[in-house]
Amino acid sequence: MAEDPQRNFRSHYYEKVGFRGVEEKKSLEILLKDDPLGILPPHYESHSAVLTFRKEQYQDLLQALQVIRFVQDSTPQVWVYLRMYQLESGTLPRRPSQSLEPEDVVFIAIAEAMEEMVENDVDAYWLVKYFVNQFNNKYSDSVAHLQPKSLEHYLNLEDSKLLTHLKTCLAMNKLPYDLWFMHCFAGCLPESSLQRVWDKIISGSCKILVFVAMEILLTFKIKLMAMNKAENIAQFLQNIPQENTDAIISKAIDLWHKYVGTPVHSV
């Protein structure tokens, strides 16, 4: 099946609750009340029930967290999402002040990015929850093999000279793998570029992460070749310039097509 360039993970989520062919940035509530394009989703009454359930569950979680004083009116929204997720998954810590686990840090990074993409808090929470659960359940075993094994393999095919330089500098083991692979580039790429990466993850391939990482290395090859210390290389890659990230993602997707193609469930 040919890939639709206009589809993204938000479209995928809305289809999960029954909406198709609509402008996904609008909230579900608005979609139920307003249809400016003349496109009515099928099975209207079932969608209303799903929407109501989502809202009620969100409010129940919020109220429970307020009662046990884990969230307040001043709590940042991404922390509210985290506490909701922890409450639902049975991982809520004994005290709000308890240090975050590494997976909590990842959740917050993804939630911060998602909050910039989605206008409605209820929708944002469900999208974050859906994305994190899918990534953890489907790709947790695969991600370990992507770093640095797969990255080295494909970089050697594209630019062996750059790979040799990074190895000579002992930089390959110091690249920001957590930021790239565990955070799925949240906090590294602007949201407009990030959602194109997440589209591929939702569609069934976490290998897109490898090609985004590789294209970042290729794009900034001249700068990286001028650096001889692993720490300097790692620091630069943790804070890459943001002005040309759309081009980076486009080239990364081309590389993904070149080496992987478009299998439905390729990891």
PDB file of C-alpha atoms in Angstrom:
ATOM      1  CA  MET A   1       0.000   0.000   0.000  1.00  0.00           C
ATOM      2  CA  ALA A   2       1.362   3.416  -0.932  1.00  0.00           C
ATOM      3  CA  GLU A   3       2.175   5.658   1.973  1.00  0.00           C
ATOM      4  CA  ASP A   4       0.007   8.744   2.439  1.00  0.00           C
ATOM      5  CA  PRO A   5       2.321  11.690   3.168  1.00  0.00           C
ATOM      6  CA  GLN A   6      -0.517  13.595   4.846  1.00  0.00           C
ATOM      7  CA  ARG A   7      -1.161  10.946   7.478  1.00  0.00           C
ATOM      8  CA  ASN A   8       0.470  11.262  10.870  1.00  0.00           C
ATOM      9  CA  PHE A   9       0.258   9.693  14.298  1.00  0.00           C
ATOM     10  CA  ARG A  10      -2.566  12.045  15.286  1.00  0.00           C
ATOM     11  CA  SER A  11      -4.616  10.812  12.337  1.00  0.00           C
ATOM     12  CA  HIS A  12      -3.861   7.265  13.487  1.00  0.00           C
ATOM     13  CA  TYR A  13      -5.122   8.043  16.989  1.00  0.00           C
ATOM     14  CA  TYR A  14      -8.307   9.680  15.758  1.00  0.00           C
ATOM     15  CA  GLU A  15      -9.009   6.656  13.581  1.00  0.00           C
ATOM     16  CA  LYS A  16      -8.651   4.517  16.698  1.00  0.00           C
ATOM     17  CA  VAL A  17     -11.673   6.322  18.144  1.00  0.00           C
ATOM     18  CA  GLY A  18     -13.507   6.295  14.824  1.00  0.00           C
ATOM     19  CA  PHE A  19     -12.645   9.547  13.100  1.00  0.00           C
ATOM     20  CA  ARG A  20     -11.411   9.461   9.515  1.00  0.00           C
ATOM     21  CA  GLY A  21     -10.680  12.096   6.896  1.00  0.00           C
ATOM     22  CA  VAL A  22     -10.741  15.066   9.268  1.00  0.00           C
ATOM     23  CA  GLU A  23      -8.290  17.809  10.221  1.00  0.00           C
ATOM     24  CA  GLU A  24      -6.611  16.099  13.144  1.00  0.00           C
ATOM     25  CA  LYS A  25      -5.373  19.182  15.025  1.00  0.00           C
ATOM     26  CA  LYS A  26      -8.921  20.059  16.036  1.00  0.00           C
ATOM     27  CA  SER A  27     -10.099  18.606  19.309  1.00  0.00           C
ATOM     28  CA  LEU A  28     -12.424  15.626  19.236  1.00  0.00           C
ATOM     29  CA  GLU A  29     -15.138  17.682  20.854  1.00  0.00           C
ATOM     30  CA  ILE A  30     -15.032  20.294  18.098  1.00  0.00           C
ATOM     31  CA  LEU A  31     -15.086  17.563  15.485  1.00  0.00           C
ATOM     32  CA  LEU A  32     -18.276  16.216  16.957  1.00  0.00           C
ATOM     33  CA  LYS A  33     -19.944  19.607  16.937  1.00  0.00           C
ATOM     34  CA  ASP A  34     -18.500  21.240  13.836  1.00  0.00           C
ATOM     35  CA  ASP A  35     -18.002  19.842  10.350  1.00  0.00           C
ATOM     36  CA  PRO A  36     -16.820  22.754   8.181  1.00  0.00           C
ATOM     37  CA  LEU A  37     -15.614  20.500   5.364  1.00  0.00           C
ATOM     38  CA  GLY A  38     -18.863  18.555   5.108  1.00  0.00           C
ATOM     39  CA  ILE A  39     -17.124  15.337   6.181  1.00  0.00           C
ATOM     40  CA  LEU A  40     -19.145  13.387   8.757  1.00  0.00           C
ATOM     41  CA  PRO A  41     -17.468  10.482  10.545  1.00  0.00           C
ATOM     42  CA  PRO A  42     -19.359   7.186  10.441  1.00  0.00           C
ATOM     43  CA  HIS A  43     -21.099   5.707  13.501  1.00  0.00           C
ATOM     44  CA  TYR A  44     -21.621   9.062  15.156  1.00  0.00           C
ATOM     45  CA  GLU A  45     -23.196   7.769  18.366  1.00  0.00           C
ATOM     46  CA  SER A  46     -20.387   5.328  19.099  1.00  0.00           C
ATOM     47  CA  HIS A  47     -17.852   8.122  18.702  1.00  0.00           C
ATOM     48  CA  SER A  48     -19.684  10.247  21.202  1.00  0.00           C
ATOM     49  CA  ALA A  49     -19.600   7.402  23.702  1.00  0.00           C
ATOM     50  CA  VAL A  50     -15.853   6.911  23.200  1.00  0.00           C
ATOM     51  CA  LEU A  51     -15.218  10.624  23.599  1.00  0.00           C
ATOM     52  CA  THR A  52     -17.276  10.727  26.778  1.00  0.00           C
ATOM     53  CA  PHE A  53     -15.411   7.747  28.209  1.00  0.00           C
ATOM     54  CA  ARG A  54     -12.038   9.339  27.457  1.00  0.00           C
ATOM     55  CA  LYS A  55     -13.023  12.601  29.132  1.00  0.00           C
ATOM     56  CA  GLU A  56     -14.534  10.888  32.166  1.00  0.00           C
ATOM     57  CA  GLN A  57     -11.492   8.688  32.688  1.00  0.00           C
ATOM     58  CA  TYR A  58      -9.215  11.714  32.389  1.00  0.00           C
ATOM     59  CA  GLN A  59     -11.255  13.627  34.976  1.00  0.00           C
ATOM     60  CA  ASP A  60     -11.400  10.618  37.320  1.00  0.00           C
ATOM     61  CA  LEU A  61      -7.623  10.265  37.194  1.00  0.00           C
ATOM     62  CA  LEU A  62      -7.144  13.979  37.744  1.00  0.00           C
ATOM     63  CA  GLN A  63      -9.510  14.039  40.699  1.00  0.00           C
ATOM     64  CA  ALA A  64      -7.870  11.005  42.305  1.00  0.00           C
ATOM     65  CA  LEU A  65      -4.432  12.605  42.008  1.00  0.00           C
ATOM     66  CA  GLN A  66      -5.735  15.835  43.509  1.00  0.00           C
ATOM     67  CA  VAL A  67      -7.269  13.989  46.463  1.00  0.00           C
ATOM     68  CA  ILE A  68      -3.985  12.242  47.289  1.00  0.00           C
ATOM     69  CA  ARG A  69      -2.149  15.541  46.674  1.00  0.00           C
ATOM     70  CA  PHE A  70       0.065  14.353  43.857  1.00  0.00           C
ATOM     71  CA  VAL A  71      -1.056  17.216  41.614  1.00  0.00           C
ATOM     72  CA  GLN A  72      -2.232  20.753  42.258  1.00  0.00           C
ATOM     73  CA  ASP A  73      -3.486  23.607  40.115  1.00  0.00           C
ATOM     74  CA  SER A  74       0.129  24.773  39.750  1.00  0.00           C
ATOM     75  CA  THR A  75       1.435  21.365  38.604  1.00  0.00           C
ATOM     76  CA  PRO A  76       2.845  21.549  35.048  1.00  0.00           C
ATOM     77  CA  GLN A  77       0.576  19.757  32.607  1.00  0.00           C
ATOM     78  CA  VAL A  78       3.223  17.249  31.528  1.00  0.00           C
ATOM     79  CA  TRP A  79       3.642  16.209  35.150  1.00  0.00           C
ATOM     80  CA  VAL A  80      -0.117  15.712  35.373  1.00  0.00           C
ATOM     81  CA  TYR A  81       0.120  13.371  32.378  1.00  0.00           C
ATOM     82  CA  LEU A  82       2.987  11.498  34.037  1.00  0.00           C
ATOM     83  CA  ARG A  83       1.110  11.033  37.313  1.00  0.00           C
ATOM     84  CA  MET A  84      -1.982   9.876  35.432  1.00  0.00           C
ATOM     85  CA  TYR A  85       0.075   7.372  33.509  1.00  0.00           C
ATOM     86  CA  GLN A  86       1.771   6.144  36.676  1.00  0.00           C
ATOM     87  CA  LEU A  87      -1.571   5.812  38.449  1.00  0.00           C
ATOM     88  CA  GLU A  88      -3.058   3.804  35.595  1.00  0.00           C
ATOM     89  CA  SER A  89      -0.010   1.566  35.265  1.00  0.00           C
ATOM     90  CA  GLY A  90       0.424   0.989  38.991  1.00  0.00           C
ATOM     91  CA  THR A  91       3.804   2.727  39.165  1.00  0.00           C
ATOM     92  CA  LEU A  92       2.853   5.821  41.162  1.00  0.00           C
ATOM     93  CA  PRO A  93       5.673   6.470  43.682  1.00  0.00           C
ATOM     94  CA  ARG A  94       5.043   6.563  47.422  1.00  0.00           C
ATOM     95  CA  ARG A  95       5.753  10.298  47.574  1.00  0.00           C
ATOM     96  CA  PRO A  96       5.447  13.093  44.962  1.00  0.00           C
ATOM     97  CA  SER A  97       8.984  14.207  45.811  1.00  0.00           C
ATOM     98  CA  GLN A  98      10.513  10.840  44.949  1.00  0.00           C
ATOM     99  CA  SER A  99      13.196  10.984  42.259  1.00  0.00           C
ATOM    100  CA  LEU A 100      12.120  10.232  38.718  1.00  0.00           C
ATOM    101  CA  GLU A 101      12.998   6.925  37.121  1.00  0.00           C
ATOM    102  CA  PRO A 102      14.674   7.022  33.684  1.00  0.00           C
ATOM    103  CA  GLU A 103      11.425   5.955  32.011  1.00  0.00           C
ATOM    104  CA  ASP A 104       9.646   8.875  33.720  1.00  0.00           C
ATOM    105  CA  VAL A 105      12.155  11.325  32.249  1.00  0.00           C
ATOM    106  CA  VAL A 106      11.479   9.849  28.812  1.00  0.00           C
ATOM    107  CA  PHE A 107       7.712  10.121  29.326  1.00  0.00           C
ATOM    108  CA  ILE A 108       7.972  13.796  30.273  1.00  0.00           C
ATOM    109  CA  ALA A 109      10.154  14.578  27.238  1.00  0.00           C
ATOM    110  CA  ILE A 110       7.639  12.941  24.911  1.00  0.00           C
ATOM    111  CA  ALA A 111       4.740  14.631  26.715  1.00  0.00           C
ATOM    112  CA  GLU A 112       6.371  18.052  26.352  1.00  0.00           C
ATOM    113  CA  ALA A 113       6.679  17.530  22.618  1.00  0.00           C
ATOM    114  CA  MET A 114       3.150  16.161  22.295  1.00  0.00           C
ATOM    115  CA  GLU A 115       1.714  19.098  24.203  1.00  0.00           C
ATOM    116  CA  GLU A 116       3.052  21.397  21.476  1.00  0.00           C
ATOM    117  CA  MET A 117       1.366  19.327  18.775  1.00  0.00           C
ATOM    118  CA  VAL A 118      -2.082  18.804  20.288  1.00  0.00           C
ATOM    119  CA  GLU A 119      -4.405  21.541  21.509  1.00  0.00           C
ATOM    120  CA  ASN A 120      -6.608  19.588  23.916  1.00  0.00           C
ATOM    121  CA  ASP A 121      -5.284  18.188  27.224  1.00  0.00           C
ATOM    122  CA  VAL A 122      -7.440  15.072  27.092  1.00  0.00           C
ATOM    123  CA  ASP A 123      -6.352  14.274  23.535  1.00  0.00           C
ATOM    124  CA  ALA A 124      -2.718  14.974  24.410  1.00  0.00           C
ATOM    125  CA  TYR A 125      -2.761  12.560  27.337  1.00  0.00           C
ATOM    126  CA  TRP A 126      -4.259   9.734  25.302  1.00  0.00           C
ATOM    127  CA  LEU A 127      -1.799  10.302  22.478  1.00  0.00           C
ATOM    128  CA  VAL A 128       1.182  10.291  24.859  1.00  0.00           C
ATOM    129  CA  LYS A 129      -0.106   7.180  26.600  1.00  0.00           C
ATOM    130  CA  TYR A 130      -0.760   5.398  23.296  1.00  0.00           C
ATOM    131  CA  PHE A 131       2.618   6.360  21.866  1.00  0.00           C
ATOM    132  CA  VAL A 132       4.648   5.412  24.950  1.00  0.00           C
ATOM    133  CA  ASN A 133       2.835   2.105  25.415  1.00  0.00           C
ATOM    134  CA  GLN A 134       3.275   1.138  21.792  1.00  0.00           C
ATOM    135  CA  PHE A 135       6.936   2.061  21.785  1.00  0.00           C
ATOM    136  CA  ASN A 136       7.674   0.198  25.022  1.00  0.00           C
ATOM    137  CA  ASN A 137       5.667  -2.892  24.150  1.00  0.00           C
ATOM    138  CA  LYS A 138       6.681  -3.175  20.529  1.00  0.00           C
ATOM    139  CA  TYR A 139      10.217  -1.840  20.328  1.00  0.00           C
ATOM    140  CA  SER A 140      11.880  -2.166  23.739  1.00  0.00           C
ATOM    141  CA  ASP A 141      13.880  -5.220  22.649  1.00  0.00           C
ATOM    142  CA  SER A 142      14.719  -3.788  19.230  1.00  0.00           C
ATOM    143  CA  VAL A 143      16.046  -0.405  20.318  1.00  0.00           C
ATOM    144  CA  ALA A 144      19.070  -1.921  22.062  1.00  0.00           C
ATOM    145  CA  HIS A 145      20.245  -3.342  18.737  1.00  0.00           C
ATOM    146  CA  LEU A 146      19.955   0.009  16.989  1.00  0.00           C
ATOM    147  CA  GLN A 147      22.631   1.679  19.089  1.00  0.00           C
ATOM    148  CA  PRO A 148      25.332   1.637  17.997  1.00  0.00           C
ATOM    149  CA  LYS A 149      25.267  -1.598  15.985  1.00  0.00           C
ATOM    150  CA  SER A 150      22.753  -0.636  13.299  1.00  0.00           C
ATOM    151  CA  LEU A 151      23.923   2.961  13.210  1.00  0.00           C
ATOM    152  CA  GLU A 152      27.510   1.861  12.585  1.00  0.00           C
ATOM    153  CA  HIS A 153      26.395  -0.590   9.904  1.00  0.00           C
ATOM    154  CA  TYR A 154      24.453   1.928   7.829  1.00  0.00           C
ATOM    155  CA  LEU A 155      26.898   4.785   8.417  1.00  0.00           C
ATOM    156  CA  ASN A 156      29.691   2.567   7.119  1.00  0.00           C
ATOM    157  CA  LEU A 157      27.695   2.066   3.913  1.00  0.00           C
ATOM    158  CA  GLU A 158      27.029   5.781   3.478  1.00  0.00           C
ATOM    159  CA  ASP A 159      30.258   7.360   4.726  1.00  0.00           C
ATOM    160  CA  SER A 160      32.974   5.065   6.046  1.00  0.00           C
ATOM    161  CA  LYS A 161      35.386   7.997   6.423  1.00  0.00           C
ATOM    162  CA  LEU A 162      33.084   9.729   8.888  1.00  0.00           C
ATOM    163  CA  LEU A 163      32.574   6.500  10.817  1.00  0.00           C
ATOM    164  CA  THR A 164      36.334   5.963  11.029  1.00  0.00           C
ATOM    165  CA  HIS A 165      36.803   9.495  12.375  1.00  0.00           C
ATOM    166  CA  LEU A 166      34.132   9.003  15.047  1.00  0.00           C
ATOM    167  CA  LYS A 167      35.693   5.703  16.084  1.00  0.00           C
ATOM    168  CA  THR A 168      39.183   7.195  16.162  1.00  0.00           C
ATOM    169  CA  CYS A 169      37.895   9.908  18.471  1.00  0.00           C
ATOM    170  CA  LEU A 170      36.173   7.228  20.609  1.00  0.00           C
ATOM    171  CA  ALA A 171      32.953   9.152  19.982  1.00  0.00           C
ATOM    172  CA  MET A 172      30.677   6.312  18.862  1.00  0.00           C
ATOM    173  CA  ASN A 173      30.082   5.197  22.445  1.00  0.00           C
ATOM    174  CA  LYS A 174      29.424   8.753  23.595  1.00  0.00           C
ATOM    175  CA  LEU A 175      26.789   9.771  21.067  1.00  0.00           C
ATOM    176  CA  PRO A 176      23.467  10.910  22.629  1.00  0.00           C
ATOM    177  CA  TYR A 177      21.766   7.548  22.121  1.00  0.00           C
ATOM    178  CA  ASP A 178      19.207   8.048  24.900  1.00  0.00           C
ATOM    179  CA  LEU A 179      18.097  11.364  23.409  1.00  0.00           C
ATOM    180  CA  TRP A 180      17.905   9.870  19.930  1.00  0.00           C
ATOM    181  CA  PHE A 181      16.502   6.400  20.565  1.00  0.00           C
ATOM    182  CA  MET A 182      14.801   6.317  23.970  1.00  0.00           C
ATOM    183  CA  HIS A 183      13.373   9.842  23.734  1.00  0.00           C
ATOM    184  CA  CYS A 184      12.585   9.314  20.033  1.00  0.00           C
ATOM    185  CA  PHE A 185      14.317  12.668  19.397  1.00  0.00           C
ATOM    186  CA  ALA A 186      11.951  14.554  21.730  1.00  0.00           C
ATOM    187  CA  GLY A 187      13.954  17.514  22.966  1.00  0.00           C
ATOM    188  CA  CYS A 188      16.310  17.248  20.003  1.00  0.00           C
ATOM    189  CA  LEU A 189      14.090  18.124  17.039  1.00  0.00           C
ATOM    190  CA  PRO A 190      11.377  20.793  16.764  1.00  0.00           C
ATOM    191  CA  GLU A 191       7.840  19.412  16.847  1.00  0.00           C
ATOM    192  CA  SER A 192       7.183  20.147  13.171  1.00  0.00           C
ATOM    193  CA  SER A 193       9.999  17.781  12.230  1.00  0.00           C
ATOM    194  CA  LEU A 194       9.535  15.398  15.137  1.00  0.00           C
ATOM    195  CA  GLN A 195       6.043  14.312  14.184  1.00  0.00           C
ATOM    196  CA  ARG A 196       7.307  13.088  10.807  1.00  0.00           C
ATOM    197  CA  VAL A 197       9.652  10.752  12.668  1.00  0.00           C
ATOM    198  CA  TRP A 198       6.904   9.608  15.009  1.00  0.00           C
ATOM    199  CA  ASP A 199       4.670   8.878  12.019  1.00  0.00           C
ATOM    200  CA  LYS A 200       7.052   6.136  10.983  1.00  0.00           C
ATOM    201  CA  ILE A 201       7.277   4.725  14.509  1.00  0.00           C
ATOM    202  CA  ILE A 202       3.497   4.542  14.787  1.00  0.00           C
ATOM    203  CA  SER A 203       3.336   3.017  11.304  1.00  0.00           C
ATOM    204  CA  GLY A 204       5.526   0.142  12.434  1.00  0.00           C
ATOM    205  CA  SER A 205       9.240   0.875  12.064  1.00  0.00           C
ATOM    206  CA  CYS A 206      11.523   2.133  14.808  1.00  0.00           C
ATOM    207  CA  LYS A 207      14.452   1.869  12.369  1.00  0.00           C
ATOM    208  CA  ILE A 208      13.602   5.385  11.235  1.00  0.00           C
ATOM    209  CA  LEU A 209      15.444   6.459  14.393  1.00  0.00           C
ATOM    210  CA  VAL A 210      18.672   5.016  12.996  1.00  0.00           C
ATOM    211  CA  PHE A 211      18.394   6.939   9.754  1.00  0.00           C
ATOM    212  CA  VAL A 212      17.536  10.213  11.475  1.00  0.00           C
ATOM    213  CA  ALA A 213      20.607   9.768  13.691  1.00  0.00           C
ATOM    214  CA  MET A 214      22.724   8.914  10.669  1.00  0.00           C
ATOM    215  CA  GLU A 215      21.481  11.870   8.640  1.00  0.00           C
ATOM    216  CA  ILE A 216      22.288  14.192  11.542  1.00  0.00           C
ATOM    217  CA  LEU A 217      25.844  12.873  11.464  1.00  0.00           C
ATOM    218  CA  LEU A 218      26.039  13.246   7.679  1.00  0.00           C
ATOM    219  CA  THR A 219      24.547  16.739   7.672  1.00  0.00           C
ATOM    220  CA  PHE A 220      27.055  18.025  10.187  1.00  0.00           C
ATOM    221  CA  LYS A 221      29.972  16.000   8.848  1.00  0.00           C
ATOM    222  CA  ILE A 222      32.234  19.009   8.271  1.00  0.00           C
ATOM    223  CA  LYS A 223      31.796  20.220  11.842  1.00  0.00           C
ATOM    224  CA  LEU A 224      32.246  16.727  13.272  1.00  0.00           C
ATOM    225  CA  MET A 225      35.369  16.038  11.220  1.00  0.00           C
ATOM    226  CA  ALA A 226      36.896  19.201  12.676  1.00  0.00           C
ATOM    227  CA  MET A 227      36.393  17.940  16.226  1.00  0.00           C
ATOM    228  CA  ASN A 228      38.818  15.516  17.829  1.00  0.00           C
ATOM    229  CA  LYS A 229      37.331  15.092  21.294  1.00  0.00           C
ATOM    230  CA  ALA A 230      34.417  12.740  21.926  1.00  0.00           C
ATOM    231  CA  GLU A 231      32.975  15.062  24.566  1.00  0.00           C
ATOM    232  CA  ASN A 232      32.829  17.988  22.132  1.00  0.00           C
ATOM    233  CA  ILE A 233      31.155  15.836  19.482  1.00  0.00           C
ATOM    234  CA  ALA A 234      28.575  14.556  21.958  1.00  0.00           C
ATOM    235  CA  GLN A 235      27.834  18.046  23.255  1.00  0.00           C
ATOM    236  CA  PHE A 236      27.337  19.415  19.754  1.00  0.00           C
ATOM    237  CA  LEU A 237      24.991  16.565  18.789  1.00  0.00           C
ATOM    238  CA  GLN A 238      22.881  17.092  21.888  1.00  0.00           C
ATOM    239  CA  ASN A 239      22.160  20.647  20.744  1.00  0.00           C
ATOM    240  CA  ILE A 240      22.101  20.569  16.962  1.00  0.00           C
ATOM    241  CA  PRO A 241      21.039  23.709  15.049  1.00  0.00           C
ATOM    242  CA  GLN A 242      17.289  23.769  14.489  1.00  0.00           C
ATOM    243  CA  GLU A 243      16.992  25.697  11.244  1.00  0.00           C
ATOM    244  CA  ASN A 244      17.447  22.814   8.782  1.00  0.00           C
ATOM    245  CA  THR A 245      15.812  19.907  10.579  1.00  0.00           C
ATOM    246  CA  ASP A 246      13.040  19.492   7.996  1.00  0.00           C
ATOM    247  CA  ALA A 247      15.679  18.798   5.345  1.00  0.00           C
ATOM    248  CA  ILE A 248      17.399  16.349   7.705  1.00  0.00           C
ATOM    249  CA  ILE A 249      14.165  14.425   8.213  1.00  0.00           C
ATOM    250  CA  SER A 250      13.395  14.371   4.482  1.00  0.00           C
ATOM    251  CA  LYS A 251      16.829  12.922   3.733  1.00  0.00           C
ATOM    252  CA  ALA A 252      16.501  10.466   6.627  1.00  0.00           C
ATOM    253  CA  ILE A 253      13.198   9.224   5.242  1.00  0.00           C
ATOM    254  CA  ASP A 254      14.845   8.786   1.837  1.00  0.00           C
ATOM    255  CA  LEU A 255      17.555   6.695   3.488  1.00  0.00           C
ATOM    256  CA  TRP A 256      14.910   4.704   5.330  1.00  0.00           C
ATOM    257  CA  HIS A 257      13.172   3.945   2.034  1.00  0.00           C
ATOM    258  CA  LYS A 258      16.514   3.078   0.448  1.00  0.00           C
ATOM    259  CA  TYR A 259      17.535   0.500   3.025  1.00  0.00           C
ATOM    260  CA  VAL A 260      14.273  -0.643   4.596  1.00  0.00           C
ATOM    261  CA  GLY A 261      11.472   0.178   2.202  1.00  0.00           C
ATOM    262  CA  THR A 262       7.948   0.488   3.539  1.00  0.00           C
ATOM    263  CA  PRO A 263       7.119  -2.835   5.229  1.00  0.00           C
ATOM    264  CA  VAL A 264       4.047  -2.596   7.409  1.00  0.00           C
ATOM    265  CA  HIS A 265       5.636  -4.064  10.512  1.00  0.00           C
ATOM    266  CA  SER A 266       9.359  -3.618   9.957  1.00  0.00           C
ATOM    267  CA  VAL A 267      11.385  -2.826  13.049  1.00  0.00           C
TER     268      VAL A 267
END
